[in-house]
């Protein structure tokens, strides 16, 4: 049965949103809705226009016989900036400060709406880079990795500090935990990364960068390539950080454990991606 | 500026899909698109029809001054059944069998498309129950909890076996690990659950049910209510399981470590939800 345009638009929107960064041939939609390719092309032009106007993302057309359309989710600079400001305010709430200067994040990193936006922001940064997998370390990086992986539509892999029998053979590296300067060990299931794959490292919180540096070592062990490093929040660190090229959404600046206050501000994400947002605006 | 119907349909679809189980007042859409309420009502009727026809979910109308629309994601019985069959086949791949009869699941539980479907299936089961939070235990239950939490649009909380300074004060319980019959300890950050809240337990794999039983104890400690227990896969267990009322998508039946084979079949999910799927078909 031929499907009306309004129904096609609704179902195509859902279909594309659920499959980011996936090439969908026009013939697929044409069959699905028993409609002419010319009608499908018109539908897609409308969706492209609305997605651009609402800064939902880019609907890219790939011409030719092997072509189709590909949806790439993005976030607009203003929405990104508002979200970061909101998160910085949330992090600055004094009851988040834990003994030792740690910051309680589990509520935010367990809220679907927050994770959705973190995923959109980080995925936007790596929009046109060749990411084959998102990597993080258990436990608190997992929700971020999962959300980014969803928006980039690639798998995520979880590095562990404790050995688990349910992972099979693993590859392990030693690393220096920056805060405590102790030697630790982390490992990843052997079958989780292919040589040559592009890997994006994400984590919830970075201080000295020791953990992130350990993951970098693991990527090397697997013969894979580091594409980038993005963290939700970075803390202040007195001394040389082990990682220099990274982005953070939030920076926790002043932690005063005596007065029980902390001050969080925007990280370097917006500055780092200034040009990218300029290009996105023009599209 | 007034927005055309086609653009409204596309943007409303995205807006609703991103906010499941959330009441959106008609006035919100009316303002967003500078369109009359009557036009918005017509749009929503079209979306409702398409969502029903494609088994995307239910678009419920709540009448009255405080009313609006609420999107509840569902999955059709056939799609659910196909997914379960596919997963049972994937689990039966012989190279998943690890020493000790464990099953390697990390690849599946790190794939966005798989997690999306697991989340949809489990969220469909609890469609009209009052779930305030999804609970799981670190590490491998987390991706499932996150996906379910996204479709139900409620937070998820992570129980830990190891104490972490970044969680603040915790409540802990002892539990009997069913497989090893050892006494273990698990804990949850004190501020993560409110008394009286409805909690859905999810996990990746259940054998004797000791871990799930521990979480049940934690829910009691918090004065919260258990709404249900759903696991991705259950294994065979010789003896009395500590948990009886639960659903599983997959059941791992025969594990032959000598021949290096395992056989996975559909769990009780479809049978358990037979009536629910009947009701969904009629809607």
PDB file of N, CA and C in Angstrom, chain A residues 3-4 6-7 9-11 13-14 17-19 32-33 46-47 49-51 54 56 95 98 102 104 106 109-110 112 115-116 138-140 142-143 146-147 149-150 153-156 160 165-168 189 191, chain B residues 3-4 6-7 9-11 13-14 17-19 32-33 46-47 49-51 54 56 95 98 102 104 106 109-110 112 115-116 138-140 142-143 146-147 149-150 153-156 160 165-168 189 191:
ATOM      1  N   UNK A   3       2.087   4.838   0.825  1.00  0.00           N
ATOM      2  CA  UNK A   3       1.998   5.557   2.097  1.00  0.00           C
ATOM      3  C   UNK A   3       1.974   7.061   1.827  1.00  0.00           C
ATOM      4  N   UNK A   4       1.114   7.758   2.562  1.00  0.00           N
ATOM      5  CA  UNK A   4       1.013   9.212   2.389  1.00  0.00           C
ATOM      6  C   UNK A   4       2.295   9.932   2.807  1.00  0.00           C
ATOM      7  N   UNK A   6       2.746  12.545   4.733  1.00  0.00           N
ATOM      8  CA  UNK A   6       2.866  12.865   6.158  1.00  0.00           C
ATOM      9  C   UNK A   6       3.339  11.637   6.949  1.00  0.00           C
ATOM     10  N   UNK A   7       2.799  10.466   6.618  1.00  0.00           N
ATOM     11  CA  UNK A   7       3.227   9.248   7.312  1.00  0.00           C
ATOM     12  C   UNK A   7       4.680   8.902   6.987  1.00  0.00           C
ATOM     13  N   UNK A   9       7.050  11.027   6.216  1.00  0.00           N
ATOM     14  CA  UNK A   9       7.944  11.970   6.912  1.00  0.00           C
ATOM     15  C   UNK A   9       8.161  11.557   8.366  1.00  0.00           C
ATOM     16  N   UNK A  10       7.082  11.145   9.014  1.00  0.00           N
ATOM     17  CA  UNK A  10       7.163  10.751  10.426  1.00  0.00           C
ATOM     18  C   UNK A  10       8.020   9.501  10.586  1.00  0.00           C
ATOM     19  N   UNK A  11       7.734   8.497   9.761  1.00  0.00           N
ATOM     20  CA  UNK A  11       8.455   7.237   9.908  1.00  0.00           C
ATOM     21  C   UNK A  11       9.915   7.354   9.457  1.00  0.00           C
ATOM     22  N   UNK A  13      11.729  10.076   9.631  1.00  0.00           N
ATOM     23  CA  UNK A  13      12.414  10.826  10.690  1.00  0.00           C
ATOM     24  C   UNK A  13      12.856   9.875  11.794  1.00  0.00           C
ATOM     25  N   UNK A  14      11.922   9.033  12.249  1.00  0.00           N
ATOM     26  CA  UNK A  14      12.267   8.065  13.287  1.00  0.00           C
ATOM     27  C   UNK A  14      13.368   7.116  12.812  1.00  0.00           C
ATOM     28  N   UNK A  17      16.746   8.940  12.708  1.00  0.00           N
ATOM     29  CA  UNK A  17      17.234   9.308  14.045  1.00  0.00           C
ATOM     30  C   UNK A  17      17.806   8.081  14.768  1.00  0.00           C
ATOM     31  N   UNK A  18      17.199   6.914  14.509  1.00  0.00           N
ATOM     32  CA  UNK A  18      17.656   5.689  15.191  1.00  0.00           C
ATOM     33  C   UNK A  18      18.919   5.103  14.573  1.00  0.00           C
ATOM     34  N   UNK A  19      19.295   5.585  13.397  1.00  0.00           N
ATOM     35  CA  UNK A  19      20.462   5.025  12.712  1.00  0.00           C
ATOM     36  C   UNK A  19      21.417   6.107  12.250  1.00  0.00           C
ATOM     37  N   UNK A  32       9.960   0.541   1.123  1.00  0.00           N
ATOM     38  CA  UNK A  32       9.259   0.558   2.411  1.00  0.00           C
ATOM     39  C   UNK A  32       7.904   1.261   2.315  1.00  0.00           C
ATOM     40  N   UNK A  33       7.846   2.319   1.523  1.00  0.00           N
ATOM     41  CA  UNK A  33       6.604   3.108   1.441  1.00  0.00           C
ATOM     42  C   UNK A  33       5.891   2.949   0.098  1.00  0.00           C
ATOM     43  N   UNK A  46      12.743  17.900   2.542  1.00  0.00           N
ATOM     44  CA  UNK A  46      11.992  18.545   3.633  1.00  0.00           C
ATOM     45  C   UNK A  46      12.638  18.207   4.985  1.00  0.00           C
ATOM     46  N   UNK A  47      12.973  16.929   5.156  1.00  0.00           N
ATOM     47  CA  UNK A  47      13.609  16.516   6.420  1.00  0.00           C
ATOM     48  C   UNK A  47      14.951  17.231   6.593  1.00  0.00           C
ATOM     49  N   UNK A  49      15.846  20.120   5.469  1.00  0.00           N
ATOM     50  CA  UNK A  49      15.585  21.524   5.806  1.00  0.00           C
ATOM     51  C   UNK A  49      15.200  21.669   7.286  1.00  0.00           C
ATOM     52  N   UNK A  50      14.282  20.811   7.767  1.00  0.00           N
ATOM     53  CA  UNK A  50      13.836  20.906   9.163  1.00  0.00           C
ATOM     54  C   UNK A  50      14.971  20.559  10.131  1.00  0.00           C
ATOM     55  N   UNK A  51      15.716  19.500   9.815  1.00  0.00           N
ATOM     56  CA  UNK A  51      16.848  19.109  10.675  1.00  0.00           C
ATOM     57  C   UNK A  51      17.869  20.249  10.762  1.00  0.00           C
ATOM     58  N   UNK A  54      16.323  23.255  12.862  1.00  0.00           N
ATOM     59  CA  UNK A  54      16.209  22.967  14.301  1.00  0.00           C
ATOM     60  C   UNK A  54      17.533  22.475  14.882  1.00  0.00           C
ATOM     61  N   UNK A  56      19.097  19.773  14.452  1.00  0.00           N
ATOM     62  CA  UNK A  56      19.029  18.378  14.847  1.00  0.00           C
ATOM     63  C   UNK A  56      20.221  17.620  14.293  1.00  0.00           C
ATOM     64  N   UNK A  95      26.636  20.602  47.893  1.00  0.00           N
ATOM     65  CA  UNK A  95      26.487  19.265  48.473  1.00  0.00           C
ATOM     66  C   UNK A  95      27.077  18.172  47.586  1.00  0.00           C
ATOM     67  N   UNK A  98      32.656  15.937  48.064  1.00  0.00           N
ATOM     68  CA  UNK A  98      32.845  14.777  48.932  1.00  0.00           C
ATOM     69  C   UNK A  98      34.203  14.888  49.632  1.00  0.00           C
ATOM     70  N   UNK A 102      36.597  15.154  46.102  1.00  0.00           N
ATOM     71  CA  UNK A 102      35.916  14.505  44.977  1.00  0.00           C
ATOM     72  C   UNK A 102      34.541  15.123  44.749  1.00  0.00           C
ATOM     73  N   UNK A 104      30.595  14.532  43.518  1.00  0.00           N
ATOM     74  CA  UNK A 104      29.540  13.547  43.284  1.00  0.00           C
ATOM     75  C   UNK A 104      28.868  13.822  41.939  1.00  0.00           C
ATOM     76  N   UNK A 106      27.160  11.001  40.202  1.00  0.00           N
ATOM     77  CA  UNK A 106      26.362   9.837  39.813  1.00  0.00           C
ATOM     78  C   UNK A 106      24.921  10.169  39.449  1.00  0.00           C
ATOM     79  N   UNK A 109      25.106  11.614  35.853  1.00  0.00           N
ATOM     80  CA  UNK A 109      25.502  10.583  34.894  1.00  0.00           C
ATOM     81  C   UNK A 109      24.568   9.369  34.932  1.00  0.00           C
ATOM     82  N   UNK A 110      23.421   9.520  35.623  1.00  0.00           N
ATOM     83  CA  UNK A 110      22.398   8.492  35.587  1.00  0.00           C
ATOM     84  C   UNK A 110      21.077   9.055  35.071  1.00  0.00           C
ATOM     85  N   UNK A 112      18.894  10.268  31.908  1.00  0.00           N
ATOM     86  CA  UNK A 112      18.874  10.112  30.450  1.00  0.00           C
ATOM     87  C   UNK A 112      19.045  11.431  29.690  1.00  0.00           C
ATOM     88  N   UNK A 115      22.687  12.603  29.817  1.00  0.00           N
ATOM     89  CA  UNK A 115      23.549  11.733  29.011  1.00  0.00           C
ATOM     90  C   UNK A 115      23.329  11.955  27.517  1.00  0.00           C
ATOM     91  N   UNK A 116      22.072  12.182  27.161  1.00  0.00           N
ATOM     92  CA  UNK A 116      21.741  12.439  25.778  1.00  0.00           C
ATOM     93  C   UNK A 116      22.505  13.667  25.264  1.00  0.00           C
ATOM     94  N   UNK A 138      35.895   1.342  33.275  1.00  0.00           N
ATOM     95  CA  UNK A 138      34.802   1.104  34.216  1.00  0.00           C
ATOM     96  C   UNK A 138      35.066   1.900  35.492  1.00  0.00           C
ATOM     97  N   UNK A 139      34.075   2.405  36.195  1.00  0.00           N
ATOM     98  CA  UNK A 139      32.672   2.227  35.993  1.00  0.00           C
ATOM     99  C   UNK A 139      32.026   3.492  35.465  1.00  0.00           C
ATOM    100  N   UNK A 140      32.507   4.640  35.927  1.00  0.00           N
ATOM    101  CA  UNK A 140      31.719   5.853  35.696  1.00  0.00           C
ATOM    102  C   UNK A 140      31.808   6.426  34.299  1.00  0.00           C
ATOM    103  N   UNK A 142      31.310   4.619  31.694  1.00  0.00           N
ATOM    104  CA  UNK A 142      30.457   3.798  30.814  1.00  0.00           C
ATOM    105  C   UNK A 142      29.241   4.553  30.268  1.00  0.00           C
ATOM    106  N   UNK A 143      28.453   5.222  31.121  1.00  0.00           N
ATOM    107  CA  UNK A 143      27.278   5.905  30.564  1.00  0.00           C
ATOM    108  C   UNK A 143      27.631   6.929  29.490  1.00  0.00           C
ATOM    109  N   UNK A 146      28.577   5.036  26.294  1.00  0.00           N
ATOM    110  CA  UNK A 146      27.385   4.483  25.653  1.00  0.00           C
ATOM    111  C   UNK A 146      26.612   5.558  24.895  1.00  0.00           C
ATOM    112  N   UNK A 147      26.494   6.724  25.492  1.00  0.00           N
ATOM    113  CA  UNK A 147      25.739   7.782  24.843  1.00  0.00           C
ATOM    114  C   UNK A 147      26.453   8.289  23.590  1.00  0.00           C
ATOM    115  N   UNK A 149      28.562   6.586  21.818  1.00  0.00           N
ATOM    116  CA  UNK A 149      28.549   5.480  20.858  1.00  0.00           C
ATOM    117  C   UNK A 149      27.220   5.413  20.119  1.00  0.00           C
ATOM    118  N   UNK A 150      26.164   5.782  20.821  1.00  0.00           N
ATOM    119  CA  UNK A 150      24.844   5.789  20.218  1.00  0.00           C
ATOM    120  C   UNK A 150      24.745   6.868  19.132  1.00  0.00           C
ATOM    121  N   UNK A 153      27.004   5.879  16.452  1.00  0.00           N
ATOM    122  CA  UNK A 153      26.595   4.556  15.987  1.00  0.00           C
ATOM    123  C   UNK A 153      27.772   3.617  15.746  1.00  0.00           C
ATOM    124  N   UNK A 154      28.656   3.566  16.719  1.00  0.00           N
ATOM    125  CA  UNK A 154      29.781   2.617  16.710  1.00  0.00           C
ATOM    126  C   UNK A 154      29.802   1.933  18.072  1.00  0.00           C
ATOM    127  N   UNK A 155      30.424   0.768  18.194  1.00  0.00           N
ATOM    128  CA  UNK A 155      30.462   0.083  19.490  1.00  0.00           C
ATOM    129  C   UNK A 155      31.317   0.819  20.520  1.00  0.00           C
ATOM    130  N   UNK A 156      31.101   0.514  21.792  1.00  0.00           N
ATOM    131  CA  UNK A 156      32.011   1.013  22.822  1.00  0.00           C
ATOM    132  C   UNK A 156      32.636  -0.171  23.553  1.00  0.00           C
ATOM    133  N   UNK A 160      38.968  -2.413  32.075  1.00  0.00           N
ATOM    134  CA  UNK A 160      38.717  -2.703  33.478  1.00  0.00           C
ATOM    135  C   UNK A 160      39.990  -2.675  34.286  1.00  0.00           C
ATOM    136  N   UNK A 165      36.591 -12.895  34.804  1.00  0.00           N
ATOM    137  CA  UNK A 165      36.593 -14.133  34.031  1.00  0.00           C
ATOM    138  C   UNK A 165      35.642 -14.074  32.847  1.00  0.00           C
ATOM    139  N   UNK A 166      34.698 -13.142  32.875  1.00  0.00           N
ATOM    140  CA  UNK A 166      33.708 -13.100  31.797  1.00  0.00           C
ATOM    141  C   UNK A 166      34.187 -12.307  30.581  1.00  0.00           C
ATOM    142  N   UNK A 167      35.449 -11.911  30.576  1.00  0.00           N
ATOM    143  CA  UNK A 167      35.969 -11.158  29.443  1.00  0.00           C
ATOM    144  C   UNK A 167      36.845 -12.007  28.524  1.00  0.00           C
ATOM    145  N   UNK A 168      37.165 -13.234  28.930  1.00  0.00           N
ATOM    146  CA  UNK A 168      38.070 -14.067  28.138  1.00  0.00           C
ATOM    147  C   UNK A 168      39.493 -13.540  28.222  1.00  0.00           C
ATOM    148  N   UNK A 189      39.501  -6.839  26.997  1.00  0.00           N
ATOM    149  CA  UNK A 189      39.312  -8.109  26.314  1.00  0.00           C
ATOM    150  C   UNK A 189      39.974  -8.084  24.937  1.00  0.00           C
ATOM    151  N   UNK A 191      39.421  -9.562  22.231  1.00  0.00           N
ATOM    152  CA  UNK A 191      38.644  -9.517  21.000  1.00  0.00           C
ATOM    153  C   UNK A 191      37.860  -8.226  20.801  1.00  0.00           C
TER     154      UNK A 191
ATOM    155  N   UNK B   3       4.975  27.660  11.037  1.00  0.00           N
ATOM    156  CA  UNK B   3       5.748  26.549  10.487  1.00  0.00           C
ATOM    157  C   UNK B   3       4.804  25.640   9.701  1.00  0.00           C
ATOM    158  N   UNK B   4       5.259  25.179   8.553  1.00  0.00           N
ATOM    159  CA  UNK B   4       4.437  24.288   7.735  1.00  0.00           C
ATOM    160  C   UNK B   4       4.183  22.944   8.396  1.00  0.00           C
ATOM    161  N   UNK B   6       4.462  19.867   7.278  1.00  0.00           N
ATOM    162  CA  UNK B   6       5.499  18.854   7.083  1.00  0.00           C
ATOM    163  C   UNK B   6       6.665  19.091   8.051  1.00  0.00           C
ATOM    164  N   UNK B   7       7.055  20.349   8.230  1.00  0.00           N
ATOM    165  CA  UNK B   7       8.140  20.649   9.159  1.00  0.00           C
ATOM    166  C   UNK B   7       7.725  20.362  10.597  1.00  0.00           C
ATOM    167  N   UNK B   9       5.566  18.115  11.595  1.00  0.00           N
ATOM    168  CA  UNK B   9       5.517  16.661  11.813  1.00  0.00           C
ATOM    169  C   UNK B   9       6.912  16.094  12.086  1.00  0.00           C
ATOM    170  N   UNK B  10       7.894  16.555  11.320  1.00  0.00           N
ATOM    171  CA  UNK B  10       9.264  16.066  11.473  1.00  0.00           C
ATOM    172  C   UNK B  10       9.816  16.454  12.834  1.00  0.00           C
ATOM    173  N   UNK B  11       9.653  17.737  13.183  1.00  0.00           N
ATOM    174  CA  UNK B  11      10.226  18.211  14.443  1.00  0.00           C
ATOM    175  C   UNK B  11       9.482  17.649  15.661  1.00  0.00           C
ATOM    176  N   UNK B  13       7.954  14.767  15.787  1.00  0.00           N
ATOM    177  CA  UNK B  13       8.364  13.360  15.899  1.00  0.00           C
ATOM    178  C   UNK B  13       9.664  13.253  16.673  1.00  0.00           C
ATOM    179  N   UNK B  14      10.646  14.056  16.273  1.00  0.00           N
ATOM    180  CA  UNK B  14      11.929  14.029  16.981  1.00  0.00           C
ATOM    181  C   UNK B  14      11.749  14.415  18.447  1.00  0.00           C
ATOM    182  N   UNK B  17      10.081  11.559  20.382  1.00  0.00           N
ATOM    183  CA  UNK B  17      10.940  10.371  20.505  1.00  0.00           C
ATOM    184  C   UNK B  17      12.022  10.586  21.557  1.00  0.00           C
ATOM    185  N   UNK B  18      12.486  11.845  21.666  1.00  0.00           N
ATOM    186  CA  UNK B  18      13.563  12.134  22.626  1.00  0.00           C
ATOM    187  C   UNK B  18      13.057  12.259  24.063  1.00  0.00           C
ATOM    188  N   UNK B  19      11.757  12.352  24.229  1.00  0.00           N
ATOM    189  CA  UNK B  19      11.201  12.547  25.576  1.00  0.00           C
ATOM    190  C   UNK B  19      10.087  11.559  25.875  1.00  0.00           C
ATOM    191  N   UNK B  32       5.677  26.751  19.924  1.00  0.00           N
ATOM    192  CA  UNK B  32       6.917  26.415  19.227  1.00  0.00           C
ATOM    193  C   UNK B  32       6.782  26.616  17.715  1.00  0.00           C
ATOM    194  N   UNK B  33       5.594  26.305  17.183  1.00  0.00           N
ATOM    195  CA  UNK B  33       5.421  26.395  15.733  1.00  0.00           C
ATOM    196  C   UNK B  33       4.498  27.541  15.314  1.00  0.00           C
ATOM    197  N   UNK B  46      -2.058  12.398  13.202  1.00  0.00           N
ATOM    198  CA  UNK B  46      -1.288  11.739  12.134  1.00  0.00           C
ATOM    199  C   UNK B  46      -0.108  10.970  12.746  1.00  0.00           C
ATOM    200  N   UNK B  47       0.591  11.616  13.672  1.00  0.00           N
ATOM    201  CA  UNK B  47       1.737  10.955  14.323  1.00  0.00           C
ATOM    202  C   UNK B  47       1.271   9.714  15.076  1.00  0.00           C
ATOM    203  N   UNK B  49      -1.268   7.816  14.449  1.00  0.00           N
ATOM    204  CA  UNK B  49      -1.596   6.769  13.479  1.00  0.00           C
ATOM    205  C   UNK B  49      -0.325   6.095  12.943  1.00  0.00           C
ATOM    206  N   UNK B  50       0.662   6.909  12.569  1.00  0.00           N
ATOM    207  CA  UNK B  50       1.903   6.329  12.023  1.00  0.00           C
ATOM    208  C   UNK B  50       2.654   5.528  13.084  1.00  0.00           C
ATOM    209  N   UNK B  51       2.746   6.071  14.294  1.00  0.00           N
ATOM    210  CA  UNK B  51       3.427   5.362  15.385  1.00  0.00           C
ATOM    211  C   UNK B  51       2.744   4.019  15.655  1.00  0.00           C
ATOM    212  N   UNK B  54       3.428   1.552  12.613  1.00  0.00           N
ATOM    213  CA  UNK B  54       4.813   1.079  12.547  1.00  0.00           C
ATOM    214  C   UNK B  54       5.275   0.487  13.871  1.00  0.00           C
ATOM    215  N   UNK B  56       5.869   1.847  16.633  1.00  0.00           N
ATOM    216  CA  UNK B  56       6.890   2.680  17.272  1.00  0.00           C
ATOM    217  C   UNK B  56       6.521   2.928  18.726  1.00  0.00           C
ATOM    218  N   UNK B  95      32.364 -19.631  19.832  1.00  0.00           N
ATOM    219  CA  UNK B  95      33.528 -18.908  20.360  1.00  0.00           C
ATOM    220  C   UNK B  95      33.168 -17.971  21.508  1.00  0.00           C
ATOM    221  N   UNK B  98      33.479 -19.329  27.402  1.00  0.00           N
ATOM    222  CA  UNK B  98      34.736 -19.044  28.083  1.00  0.00           C
ATOM    223  C   UNK B  98      35.000 -20.136  29.122  1.00  0.00           C
ATOM    224  N   UNK B 102      31.383 -19.650  31.310  1.00  0.00           N
ATOM    225  CA  UNK B 102      30.872 -18.283  31.159  1.00  0.00           C
ATOM    226  C   UNK B 102      30.673 -17.946  29.683  1.00  0.00           C
ATOM    227  N   UNK B 104      30.718 -15.005  26.731  1.00  0.00           N
ATOM    228  CA  UNK B 104      31.210 -13.670  26.358  1.00  0.00           C
ATOM    229  C   UNK B 104      30.076 -12.843  25.759  1.00  0.00           C
ATOM    230  N   UNK B 106      30.305  -9.129  25.926  1.00  0.00           N
ATOM    231  CA  UNK B 106      30.702  -7.714  25.880  1.00  0.00           C
ATOM    232  C   UNK B 106      30.535  -7.080  24.508  1.00  0.00           C
ATOM    233  N   UNK B 109      26.751  -6.318  24.209  1.00  0.00           N
ATOM    234  CA  UNK B 109      26.342  -5.285  25.156  1.00  0.00           C
ATOM    235  C   UNK B 109      27.141  -3.990  24.986  1.00  0.00           C
ATOM    236  N   UNK B 110      27.900  -3.893  23.893  1.00  0.00           N
ATOM    237  CA  UNK B 110      28.585  -2.652  23.552  1.00  0.00           C
ATOM    238  C   UNK B 110      28.148  -2.160  22.187  1.00  0.00           C
ATOM    239  N   UNK B 112      25.339  -0.328  19.942  1.00  0.00           N
ATOM    240  CA  UNK B 112      24.174   0.547  20.125  1.00  0.00           C
ATOM    241  C   UNK B 112      22.857  -0.074  19.662  1.00  0.00           C
ATOM    242  N   UNK B 115      21.637  -2.726  22.129  1.00  0.00           N
ATOM    243  CA  UNK B 115      21.192  -2.106  23.382  1.00  0.00           C
ATOM    244  C   UNK B 115      19.863  -1.386  23.206  1.00  0.00           C
ATOM    245  N   UNK B 116      19.698  -0.747  22.061  1.00  0.00           N
ATOM    246  CA  UNK B 116      18.460  -0.047  21.756  1.00  0.00           C
ATOM    247  C   UNK B 116      17.275  -1.025  21.813  1.00  0.00           C
ATOM    248  N   UNK B 138      27.241  -2.884  38.929  1.00  0.00           N
ATOM    249  CA  UNK B 138      28.387  -2.689  38.043  1.00  0.00           C
ATOM    250  C   UNK B 138      29.038  -4.040  37.750  1.00  0.00           C
ATOM    251  N   UNK B 139      29.575  -4.270  36.604  1.00  0.00           N
ATOM    252  CA  UNK B 139      29.784  -3.369  35.494  1.00  0.00           C
ATOM    253  C   UNK B 139      28.850  -3.701  34.342  1.00  0.00           C
ATOM    254  N   UNK B 140      28.592  -4.976  34.119  1.00  0.00           N
ATOM    255  CA  UNK B 140      28.003  -5.329  32.837  1.00  0.00           C
ATOM    256  C   UNK B 140      26.506  -5.064  32.734  1.00  0.00           C
ATOM    257  N   UNK B 142      25.267  -2.198  33.454  1.00  0.00           N
ATOM    258  CA  UNK B 142      25.096  -0.752  33.227  1.00  0.00           C
ATOM    259  C   UNK B 142      24.518  -0.414  31.848  1.00  0.00           C
ATOM    260  N   UNK B 143      25.091  -0.948  30.758  1.00  0.00           N
ATOM    261  CA  UNK B 143      24.529  -0.575  29.447  1.00  0.00           C
ATOM    262  C   UNK B 143      23.048  -0.920  29.315  1.00  0.00           C
ATOM    263  N   UNK B 146      21.051   1.625  31.370  1.00  0.00           N
ATOM    264  CA  UNK B 146      21.014   2.922  30.697  1.00  0.00           C
ATOM    265  C   UNK B 146      20.013   2.921  29.551  1.00  0.00           C
ATOM    266  N   UNK B 147      19.993   1.837  28.792  1.00  0.00           N
ATOM    267  CA  UNK B 147      19.087   1.789  27.651  1.00  0.00           C
ATOM    268  C   UNK B 147      17.624   1.736  28.100  1.00  0.00           C
ATOM    269  N   UNK B 149      16.491   2.844  30.929  1.00  0.00           N
ATOM    270  CA  UNK B 149      16.206   4.128  31.575  1.00  0.00           C
ATOM    271  C   UNK B 149      15.888   5.199  30.537  1.00  0.00           C
ATOM    272  N   UNK B 150      16.530   5.093  29.377  1.00  0.00           N
ATOM    273  CA  UNK B 150      16.289   6.037  28.296  1.00  0.00           C
ATOM    274  C   UNK B 150      14.865   5.876  27.754  1.00  0.00           C
ATOM    275  N   UNK B 153      12.587   6.878  30.395  1.00  0.00           N
ATOM    276  CA  UNK B 153      12.912   8.255  30.774  1.00  0.00           C
ATOM    277  C   UNK B 153      12.903   8.475  32.291  1.00  0.00           C
ATOM    278  N   UNK B 154      13.579   7.579  32.981  1.00  0.00           N
ATOM    279  CA  UNK B 154      13.796   7.717  34.430  1.00  0.00           C
ATOM    280  C   UNK B 154      15.283   7.482  34.690  1.00  0.00           C
ATOM    281  N   UNK B 155      15.819   7.947  35.812  1.00  0.00           N
ATOM    282  CA  UNK B 155      17.243   7.749  36.091  1.00  0.00           C
ATOM    283  C   UNK B 155      17.585   6.277  36.344  1.00  0.00           C
ATOM    284  N   UNK B 156      18.851   5.940  36.225  1.00  0.00           N
ATOM    285  CA  UNK B 156      19.302   4.618  36.652  1.00  0.00           C
ATOM    286  C   UNK B 156      20.360   4.771  37.732  1.00  0.00           C
ATOM    287  N   UNK B 160      27.361  -1.101  43.588  1.00  0.00           N
ATOM    288  CA  UNK B 160      28.757  -1.506  43.403  1.00  0.00           C
ATOM    289  C   UNK B 160      29.166  -2.558  44.407  1.00  0.00           C
ATOM    290  N   UNK B 165      35.219   6.047  46.759  1.00  0.00           N
ATOM    291  CA  UNK B 165      35.160   7.316  47.462  1.00  0.00           C
ATOM    292  C   UNK B 165      34.318   8.356  46.730  1.00  0.00           C
ATOM    293  N   UNK B 166      34.103   8.151  45.440  1.00  0.00           N
ATOM    294  CA  UNK B 166      33.370   9.152  44.679  1.00  0.00           C
ATOM    295  C   UNK B 166      31.855   9.004  44.778  1.00  0.00           C
ATOM    296  N   UNK B 167      31.398   8.123  45.643  1.00  0.00           N
ATOM    297  CA  UNK B 167      29.964   7.921  45.796  1.00  0.00           C
ATOM    298  C   UNK B 167      29.405   8.570  47.058  1.00  0.00           C
ATOM    299  N   UNK B 168      30.276   9.081  47.920  1.00  0.00           N
ATOM    300  CA  UNK B 168      29.806   9.632  49.184  1.00  0.00           C
ATOM    301  C   UNK B 168      29.330   8.527  50.113  1.00  0.00           C
ATOM    302  N   UNK B 189      25.068   4.398  46.771  1.00  0.00           N
ATOM    303  CA  UNK B 189      25.135   5.749  47.309  1.00  0.00           C
ATOM    304  C   UNK B 189      23.809   6.128  47.977  1.00  0.00           C
ATOM    305  N   UNK B 191      22.311   8.836  48.511  1.00  0.00           N
ATOM    306  CA  UNK B 191      21.413   9.824  47.914  1.00  0.00           C
ATOM    307  C   UNK B 191      20.802   9.376  46.589  1.00  0.00           C
TER     308      UNK B 191
END
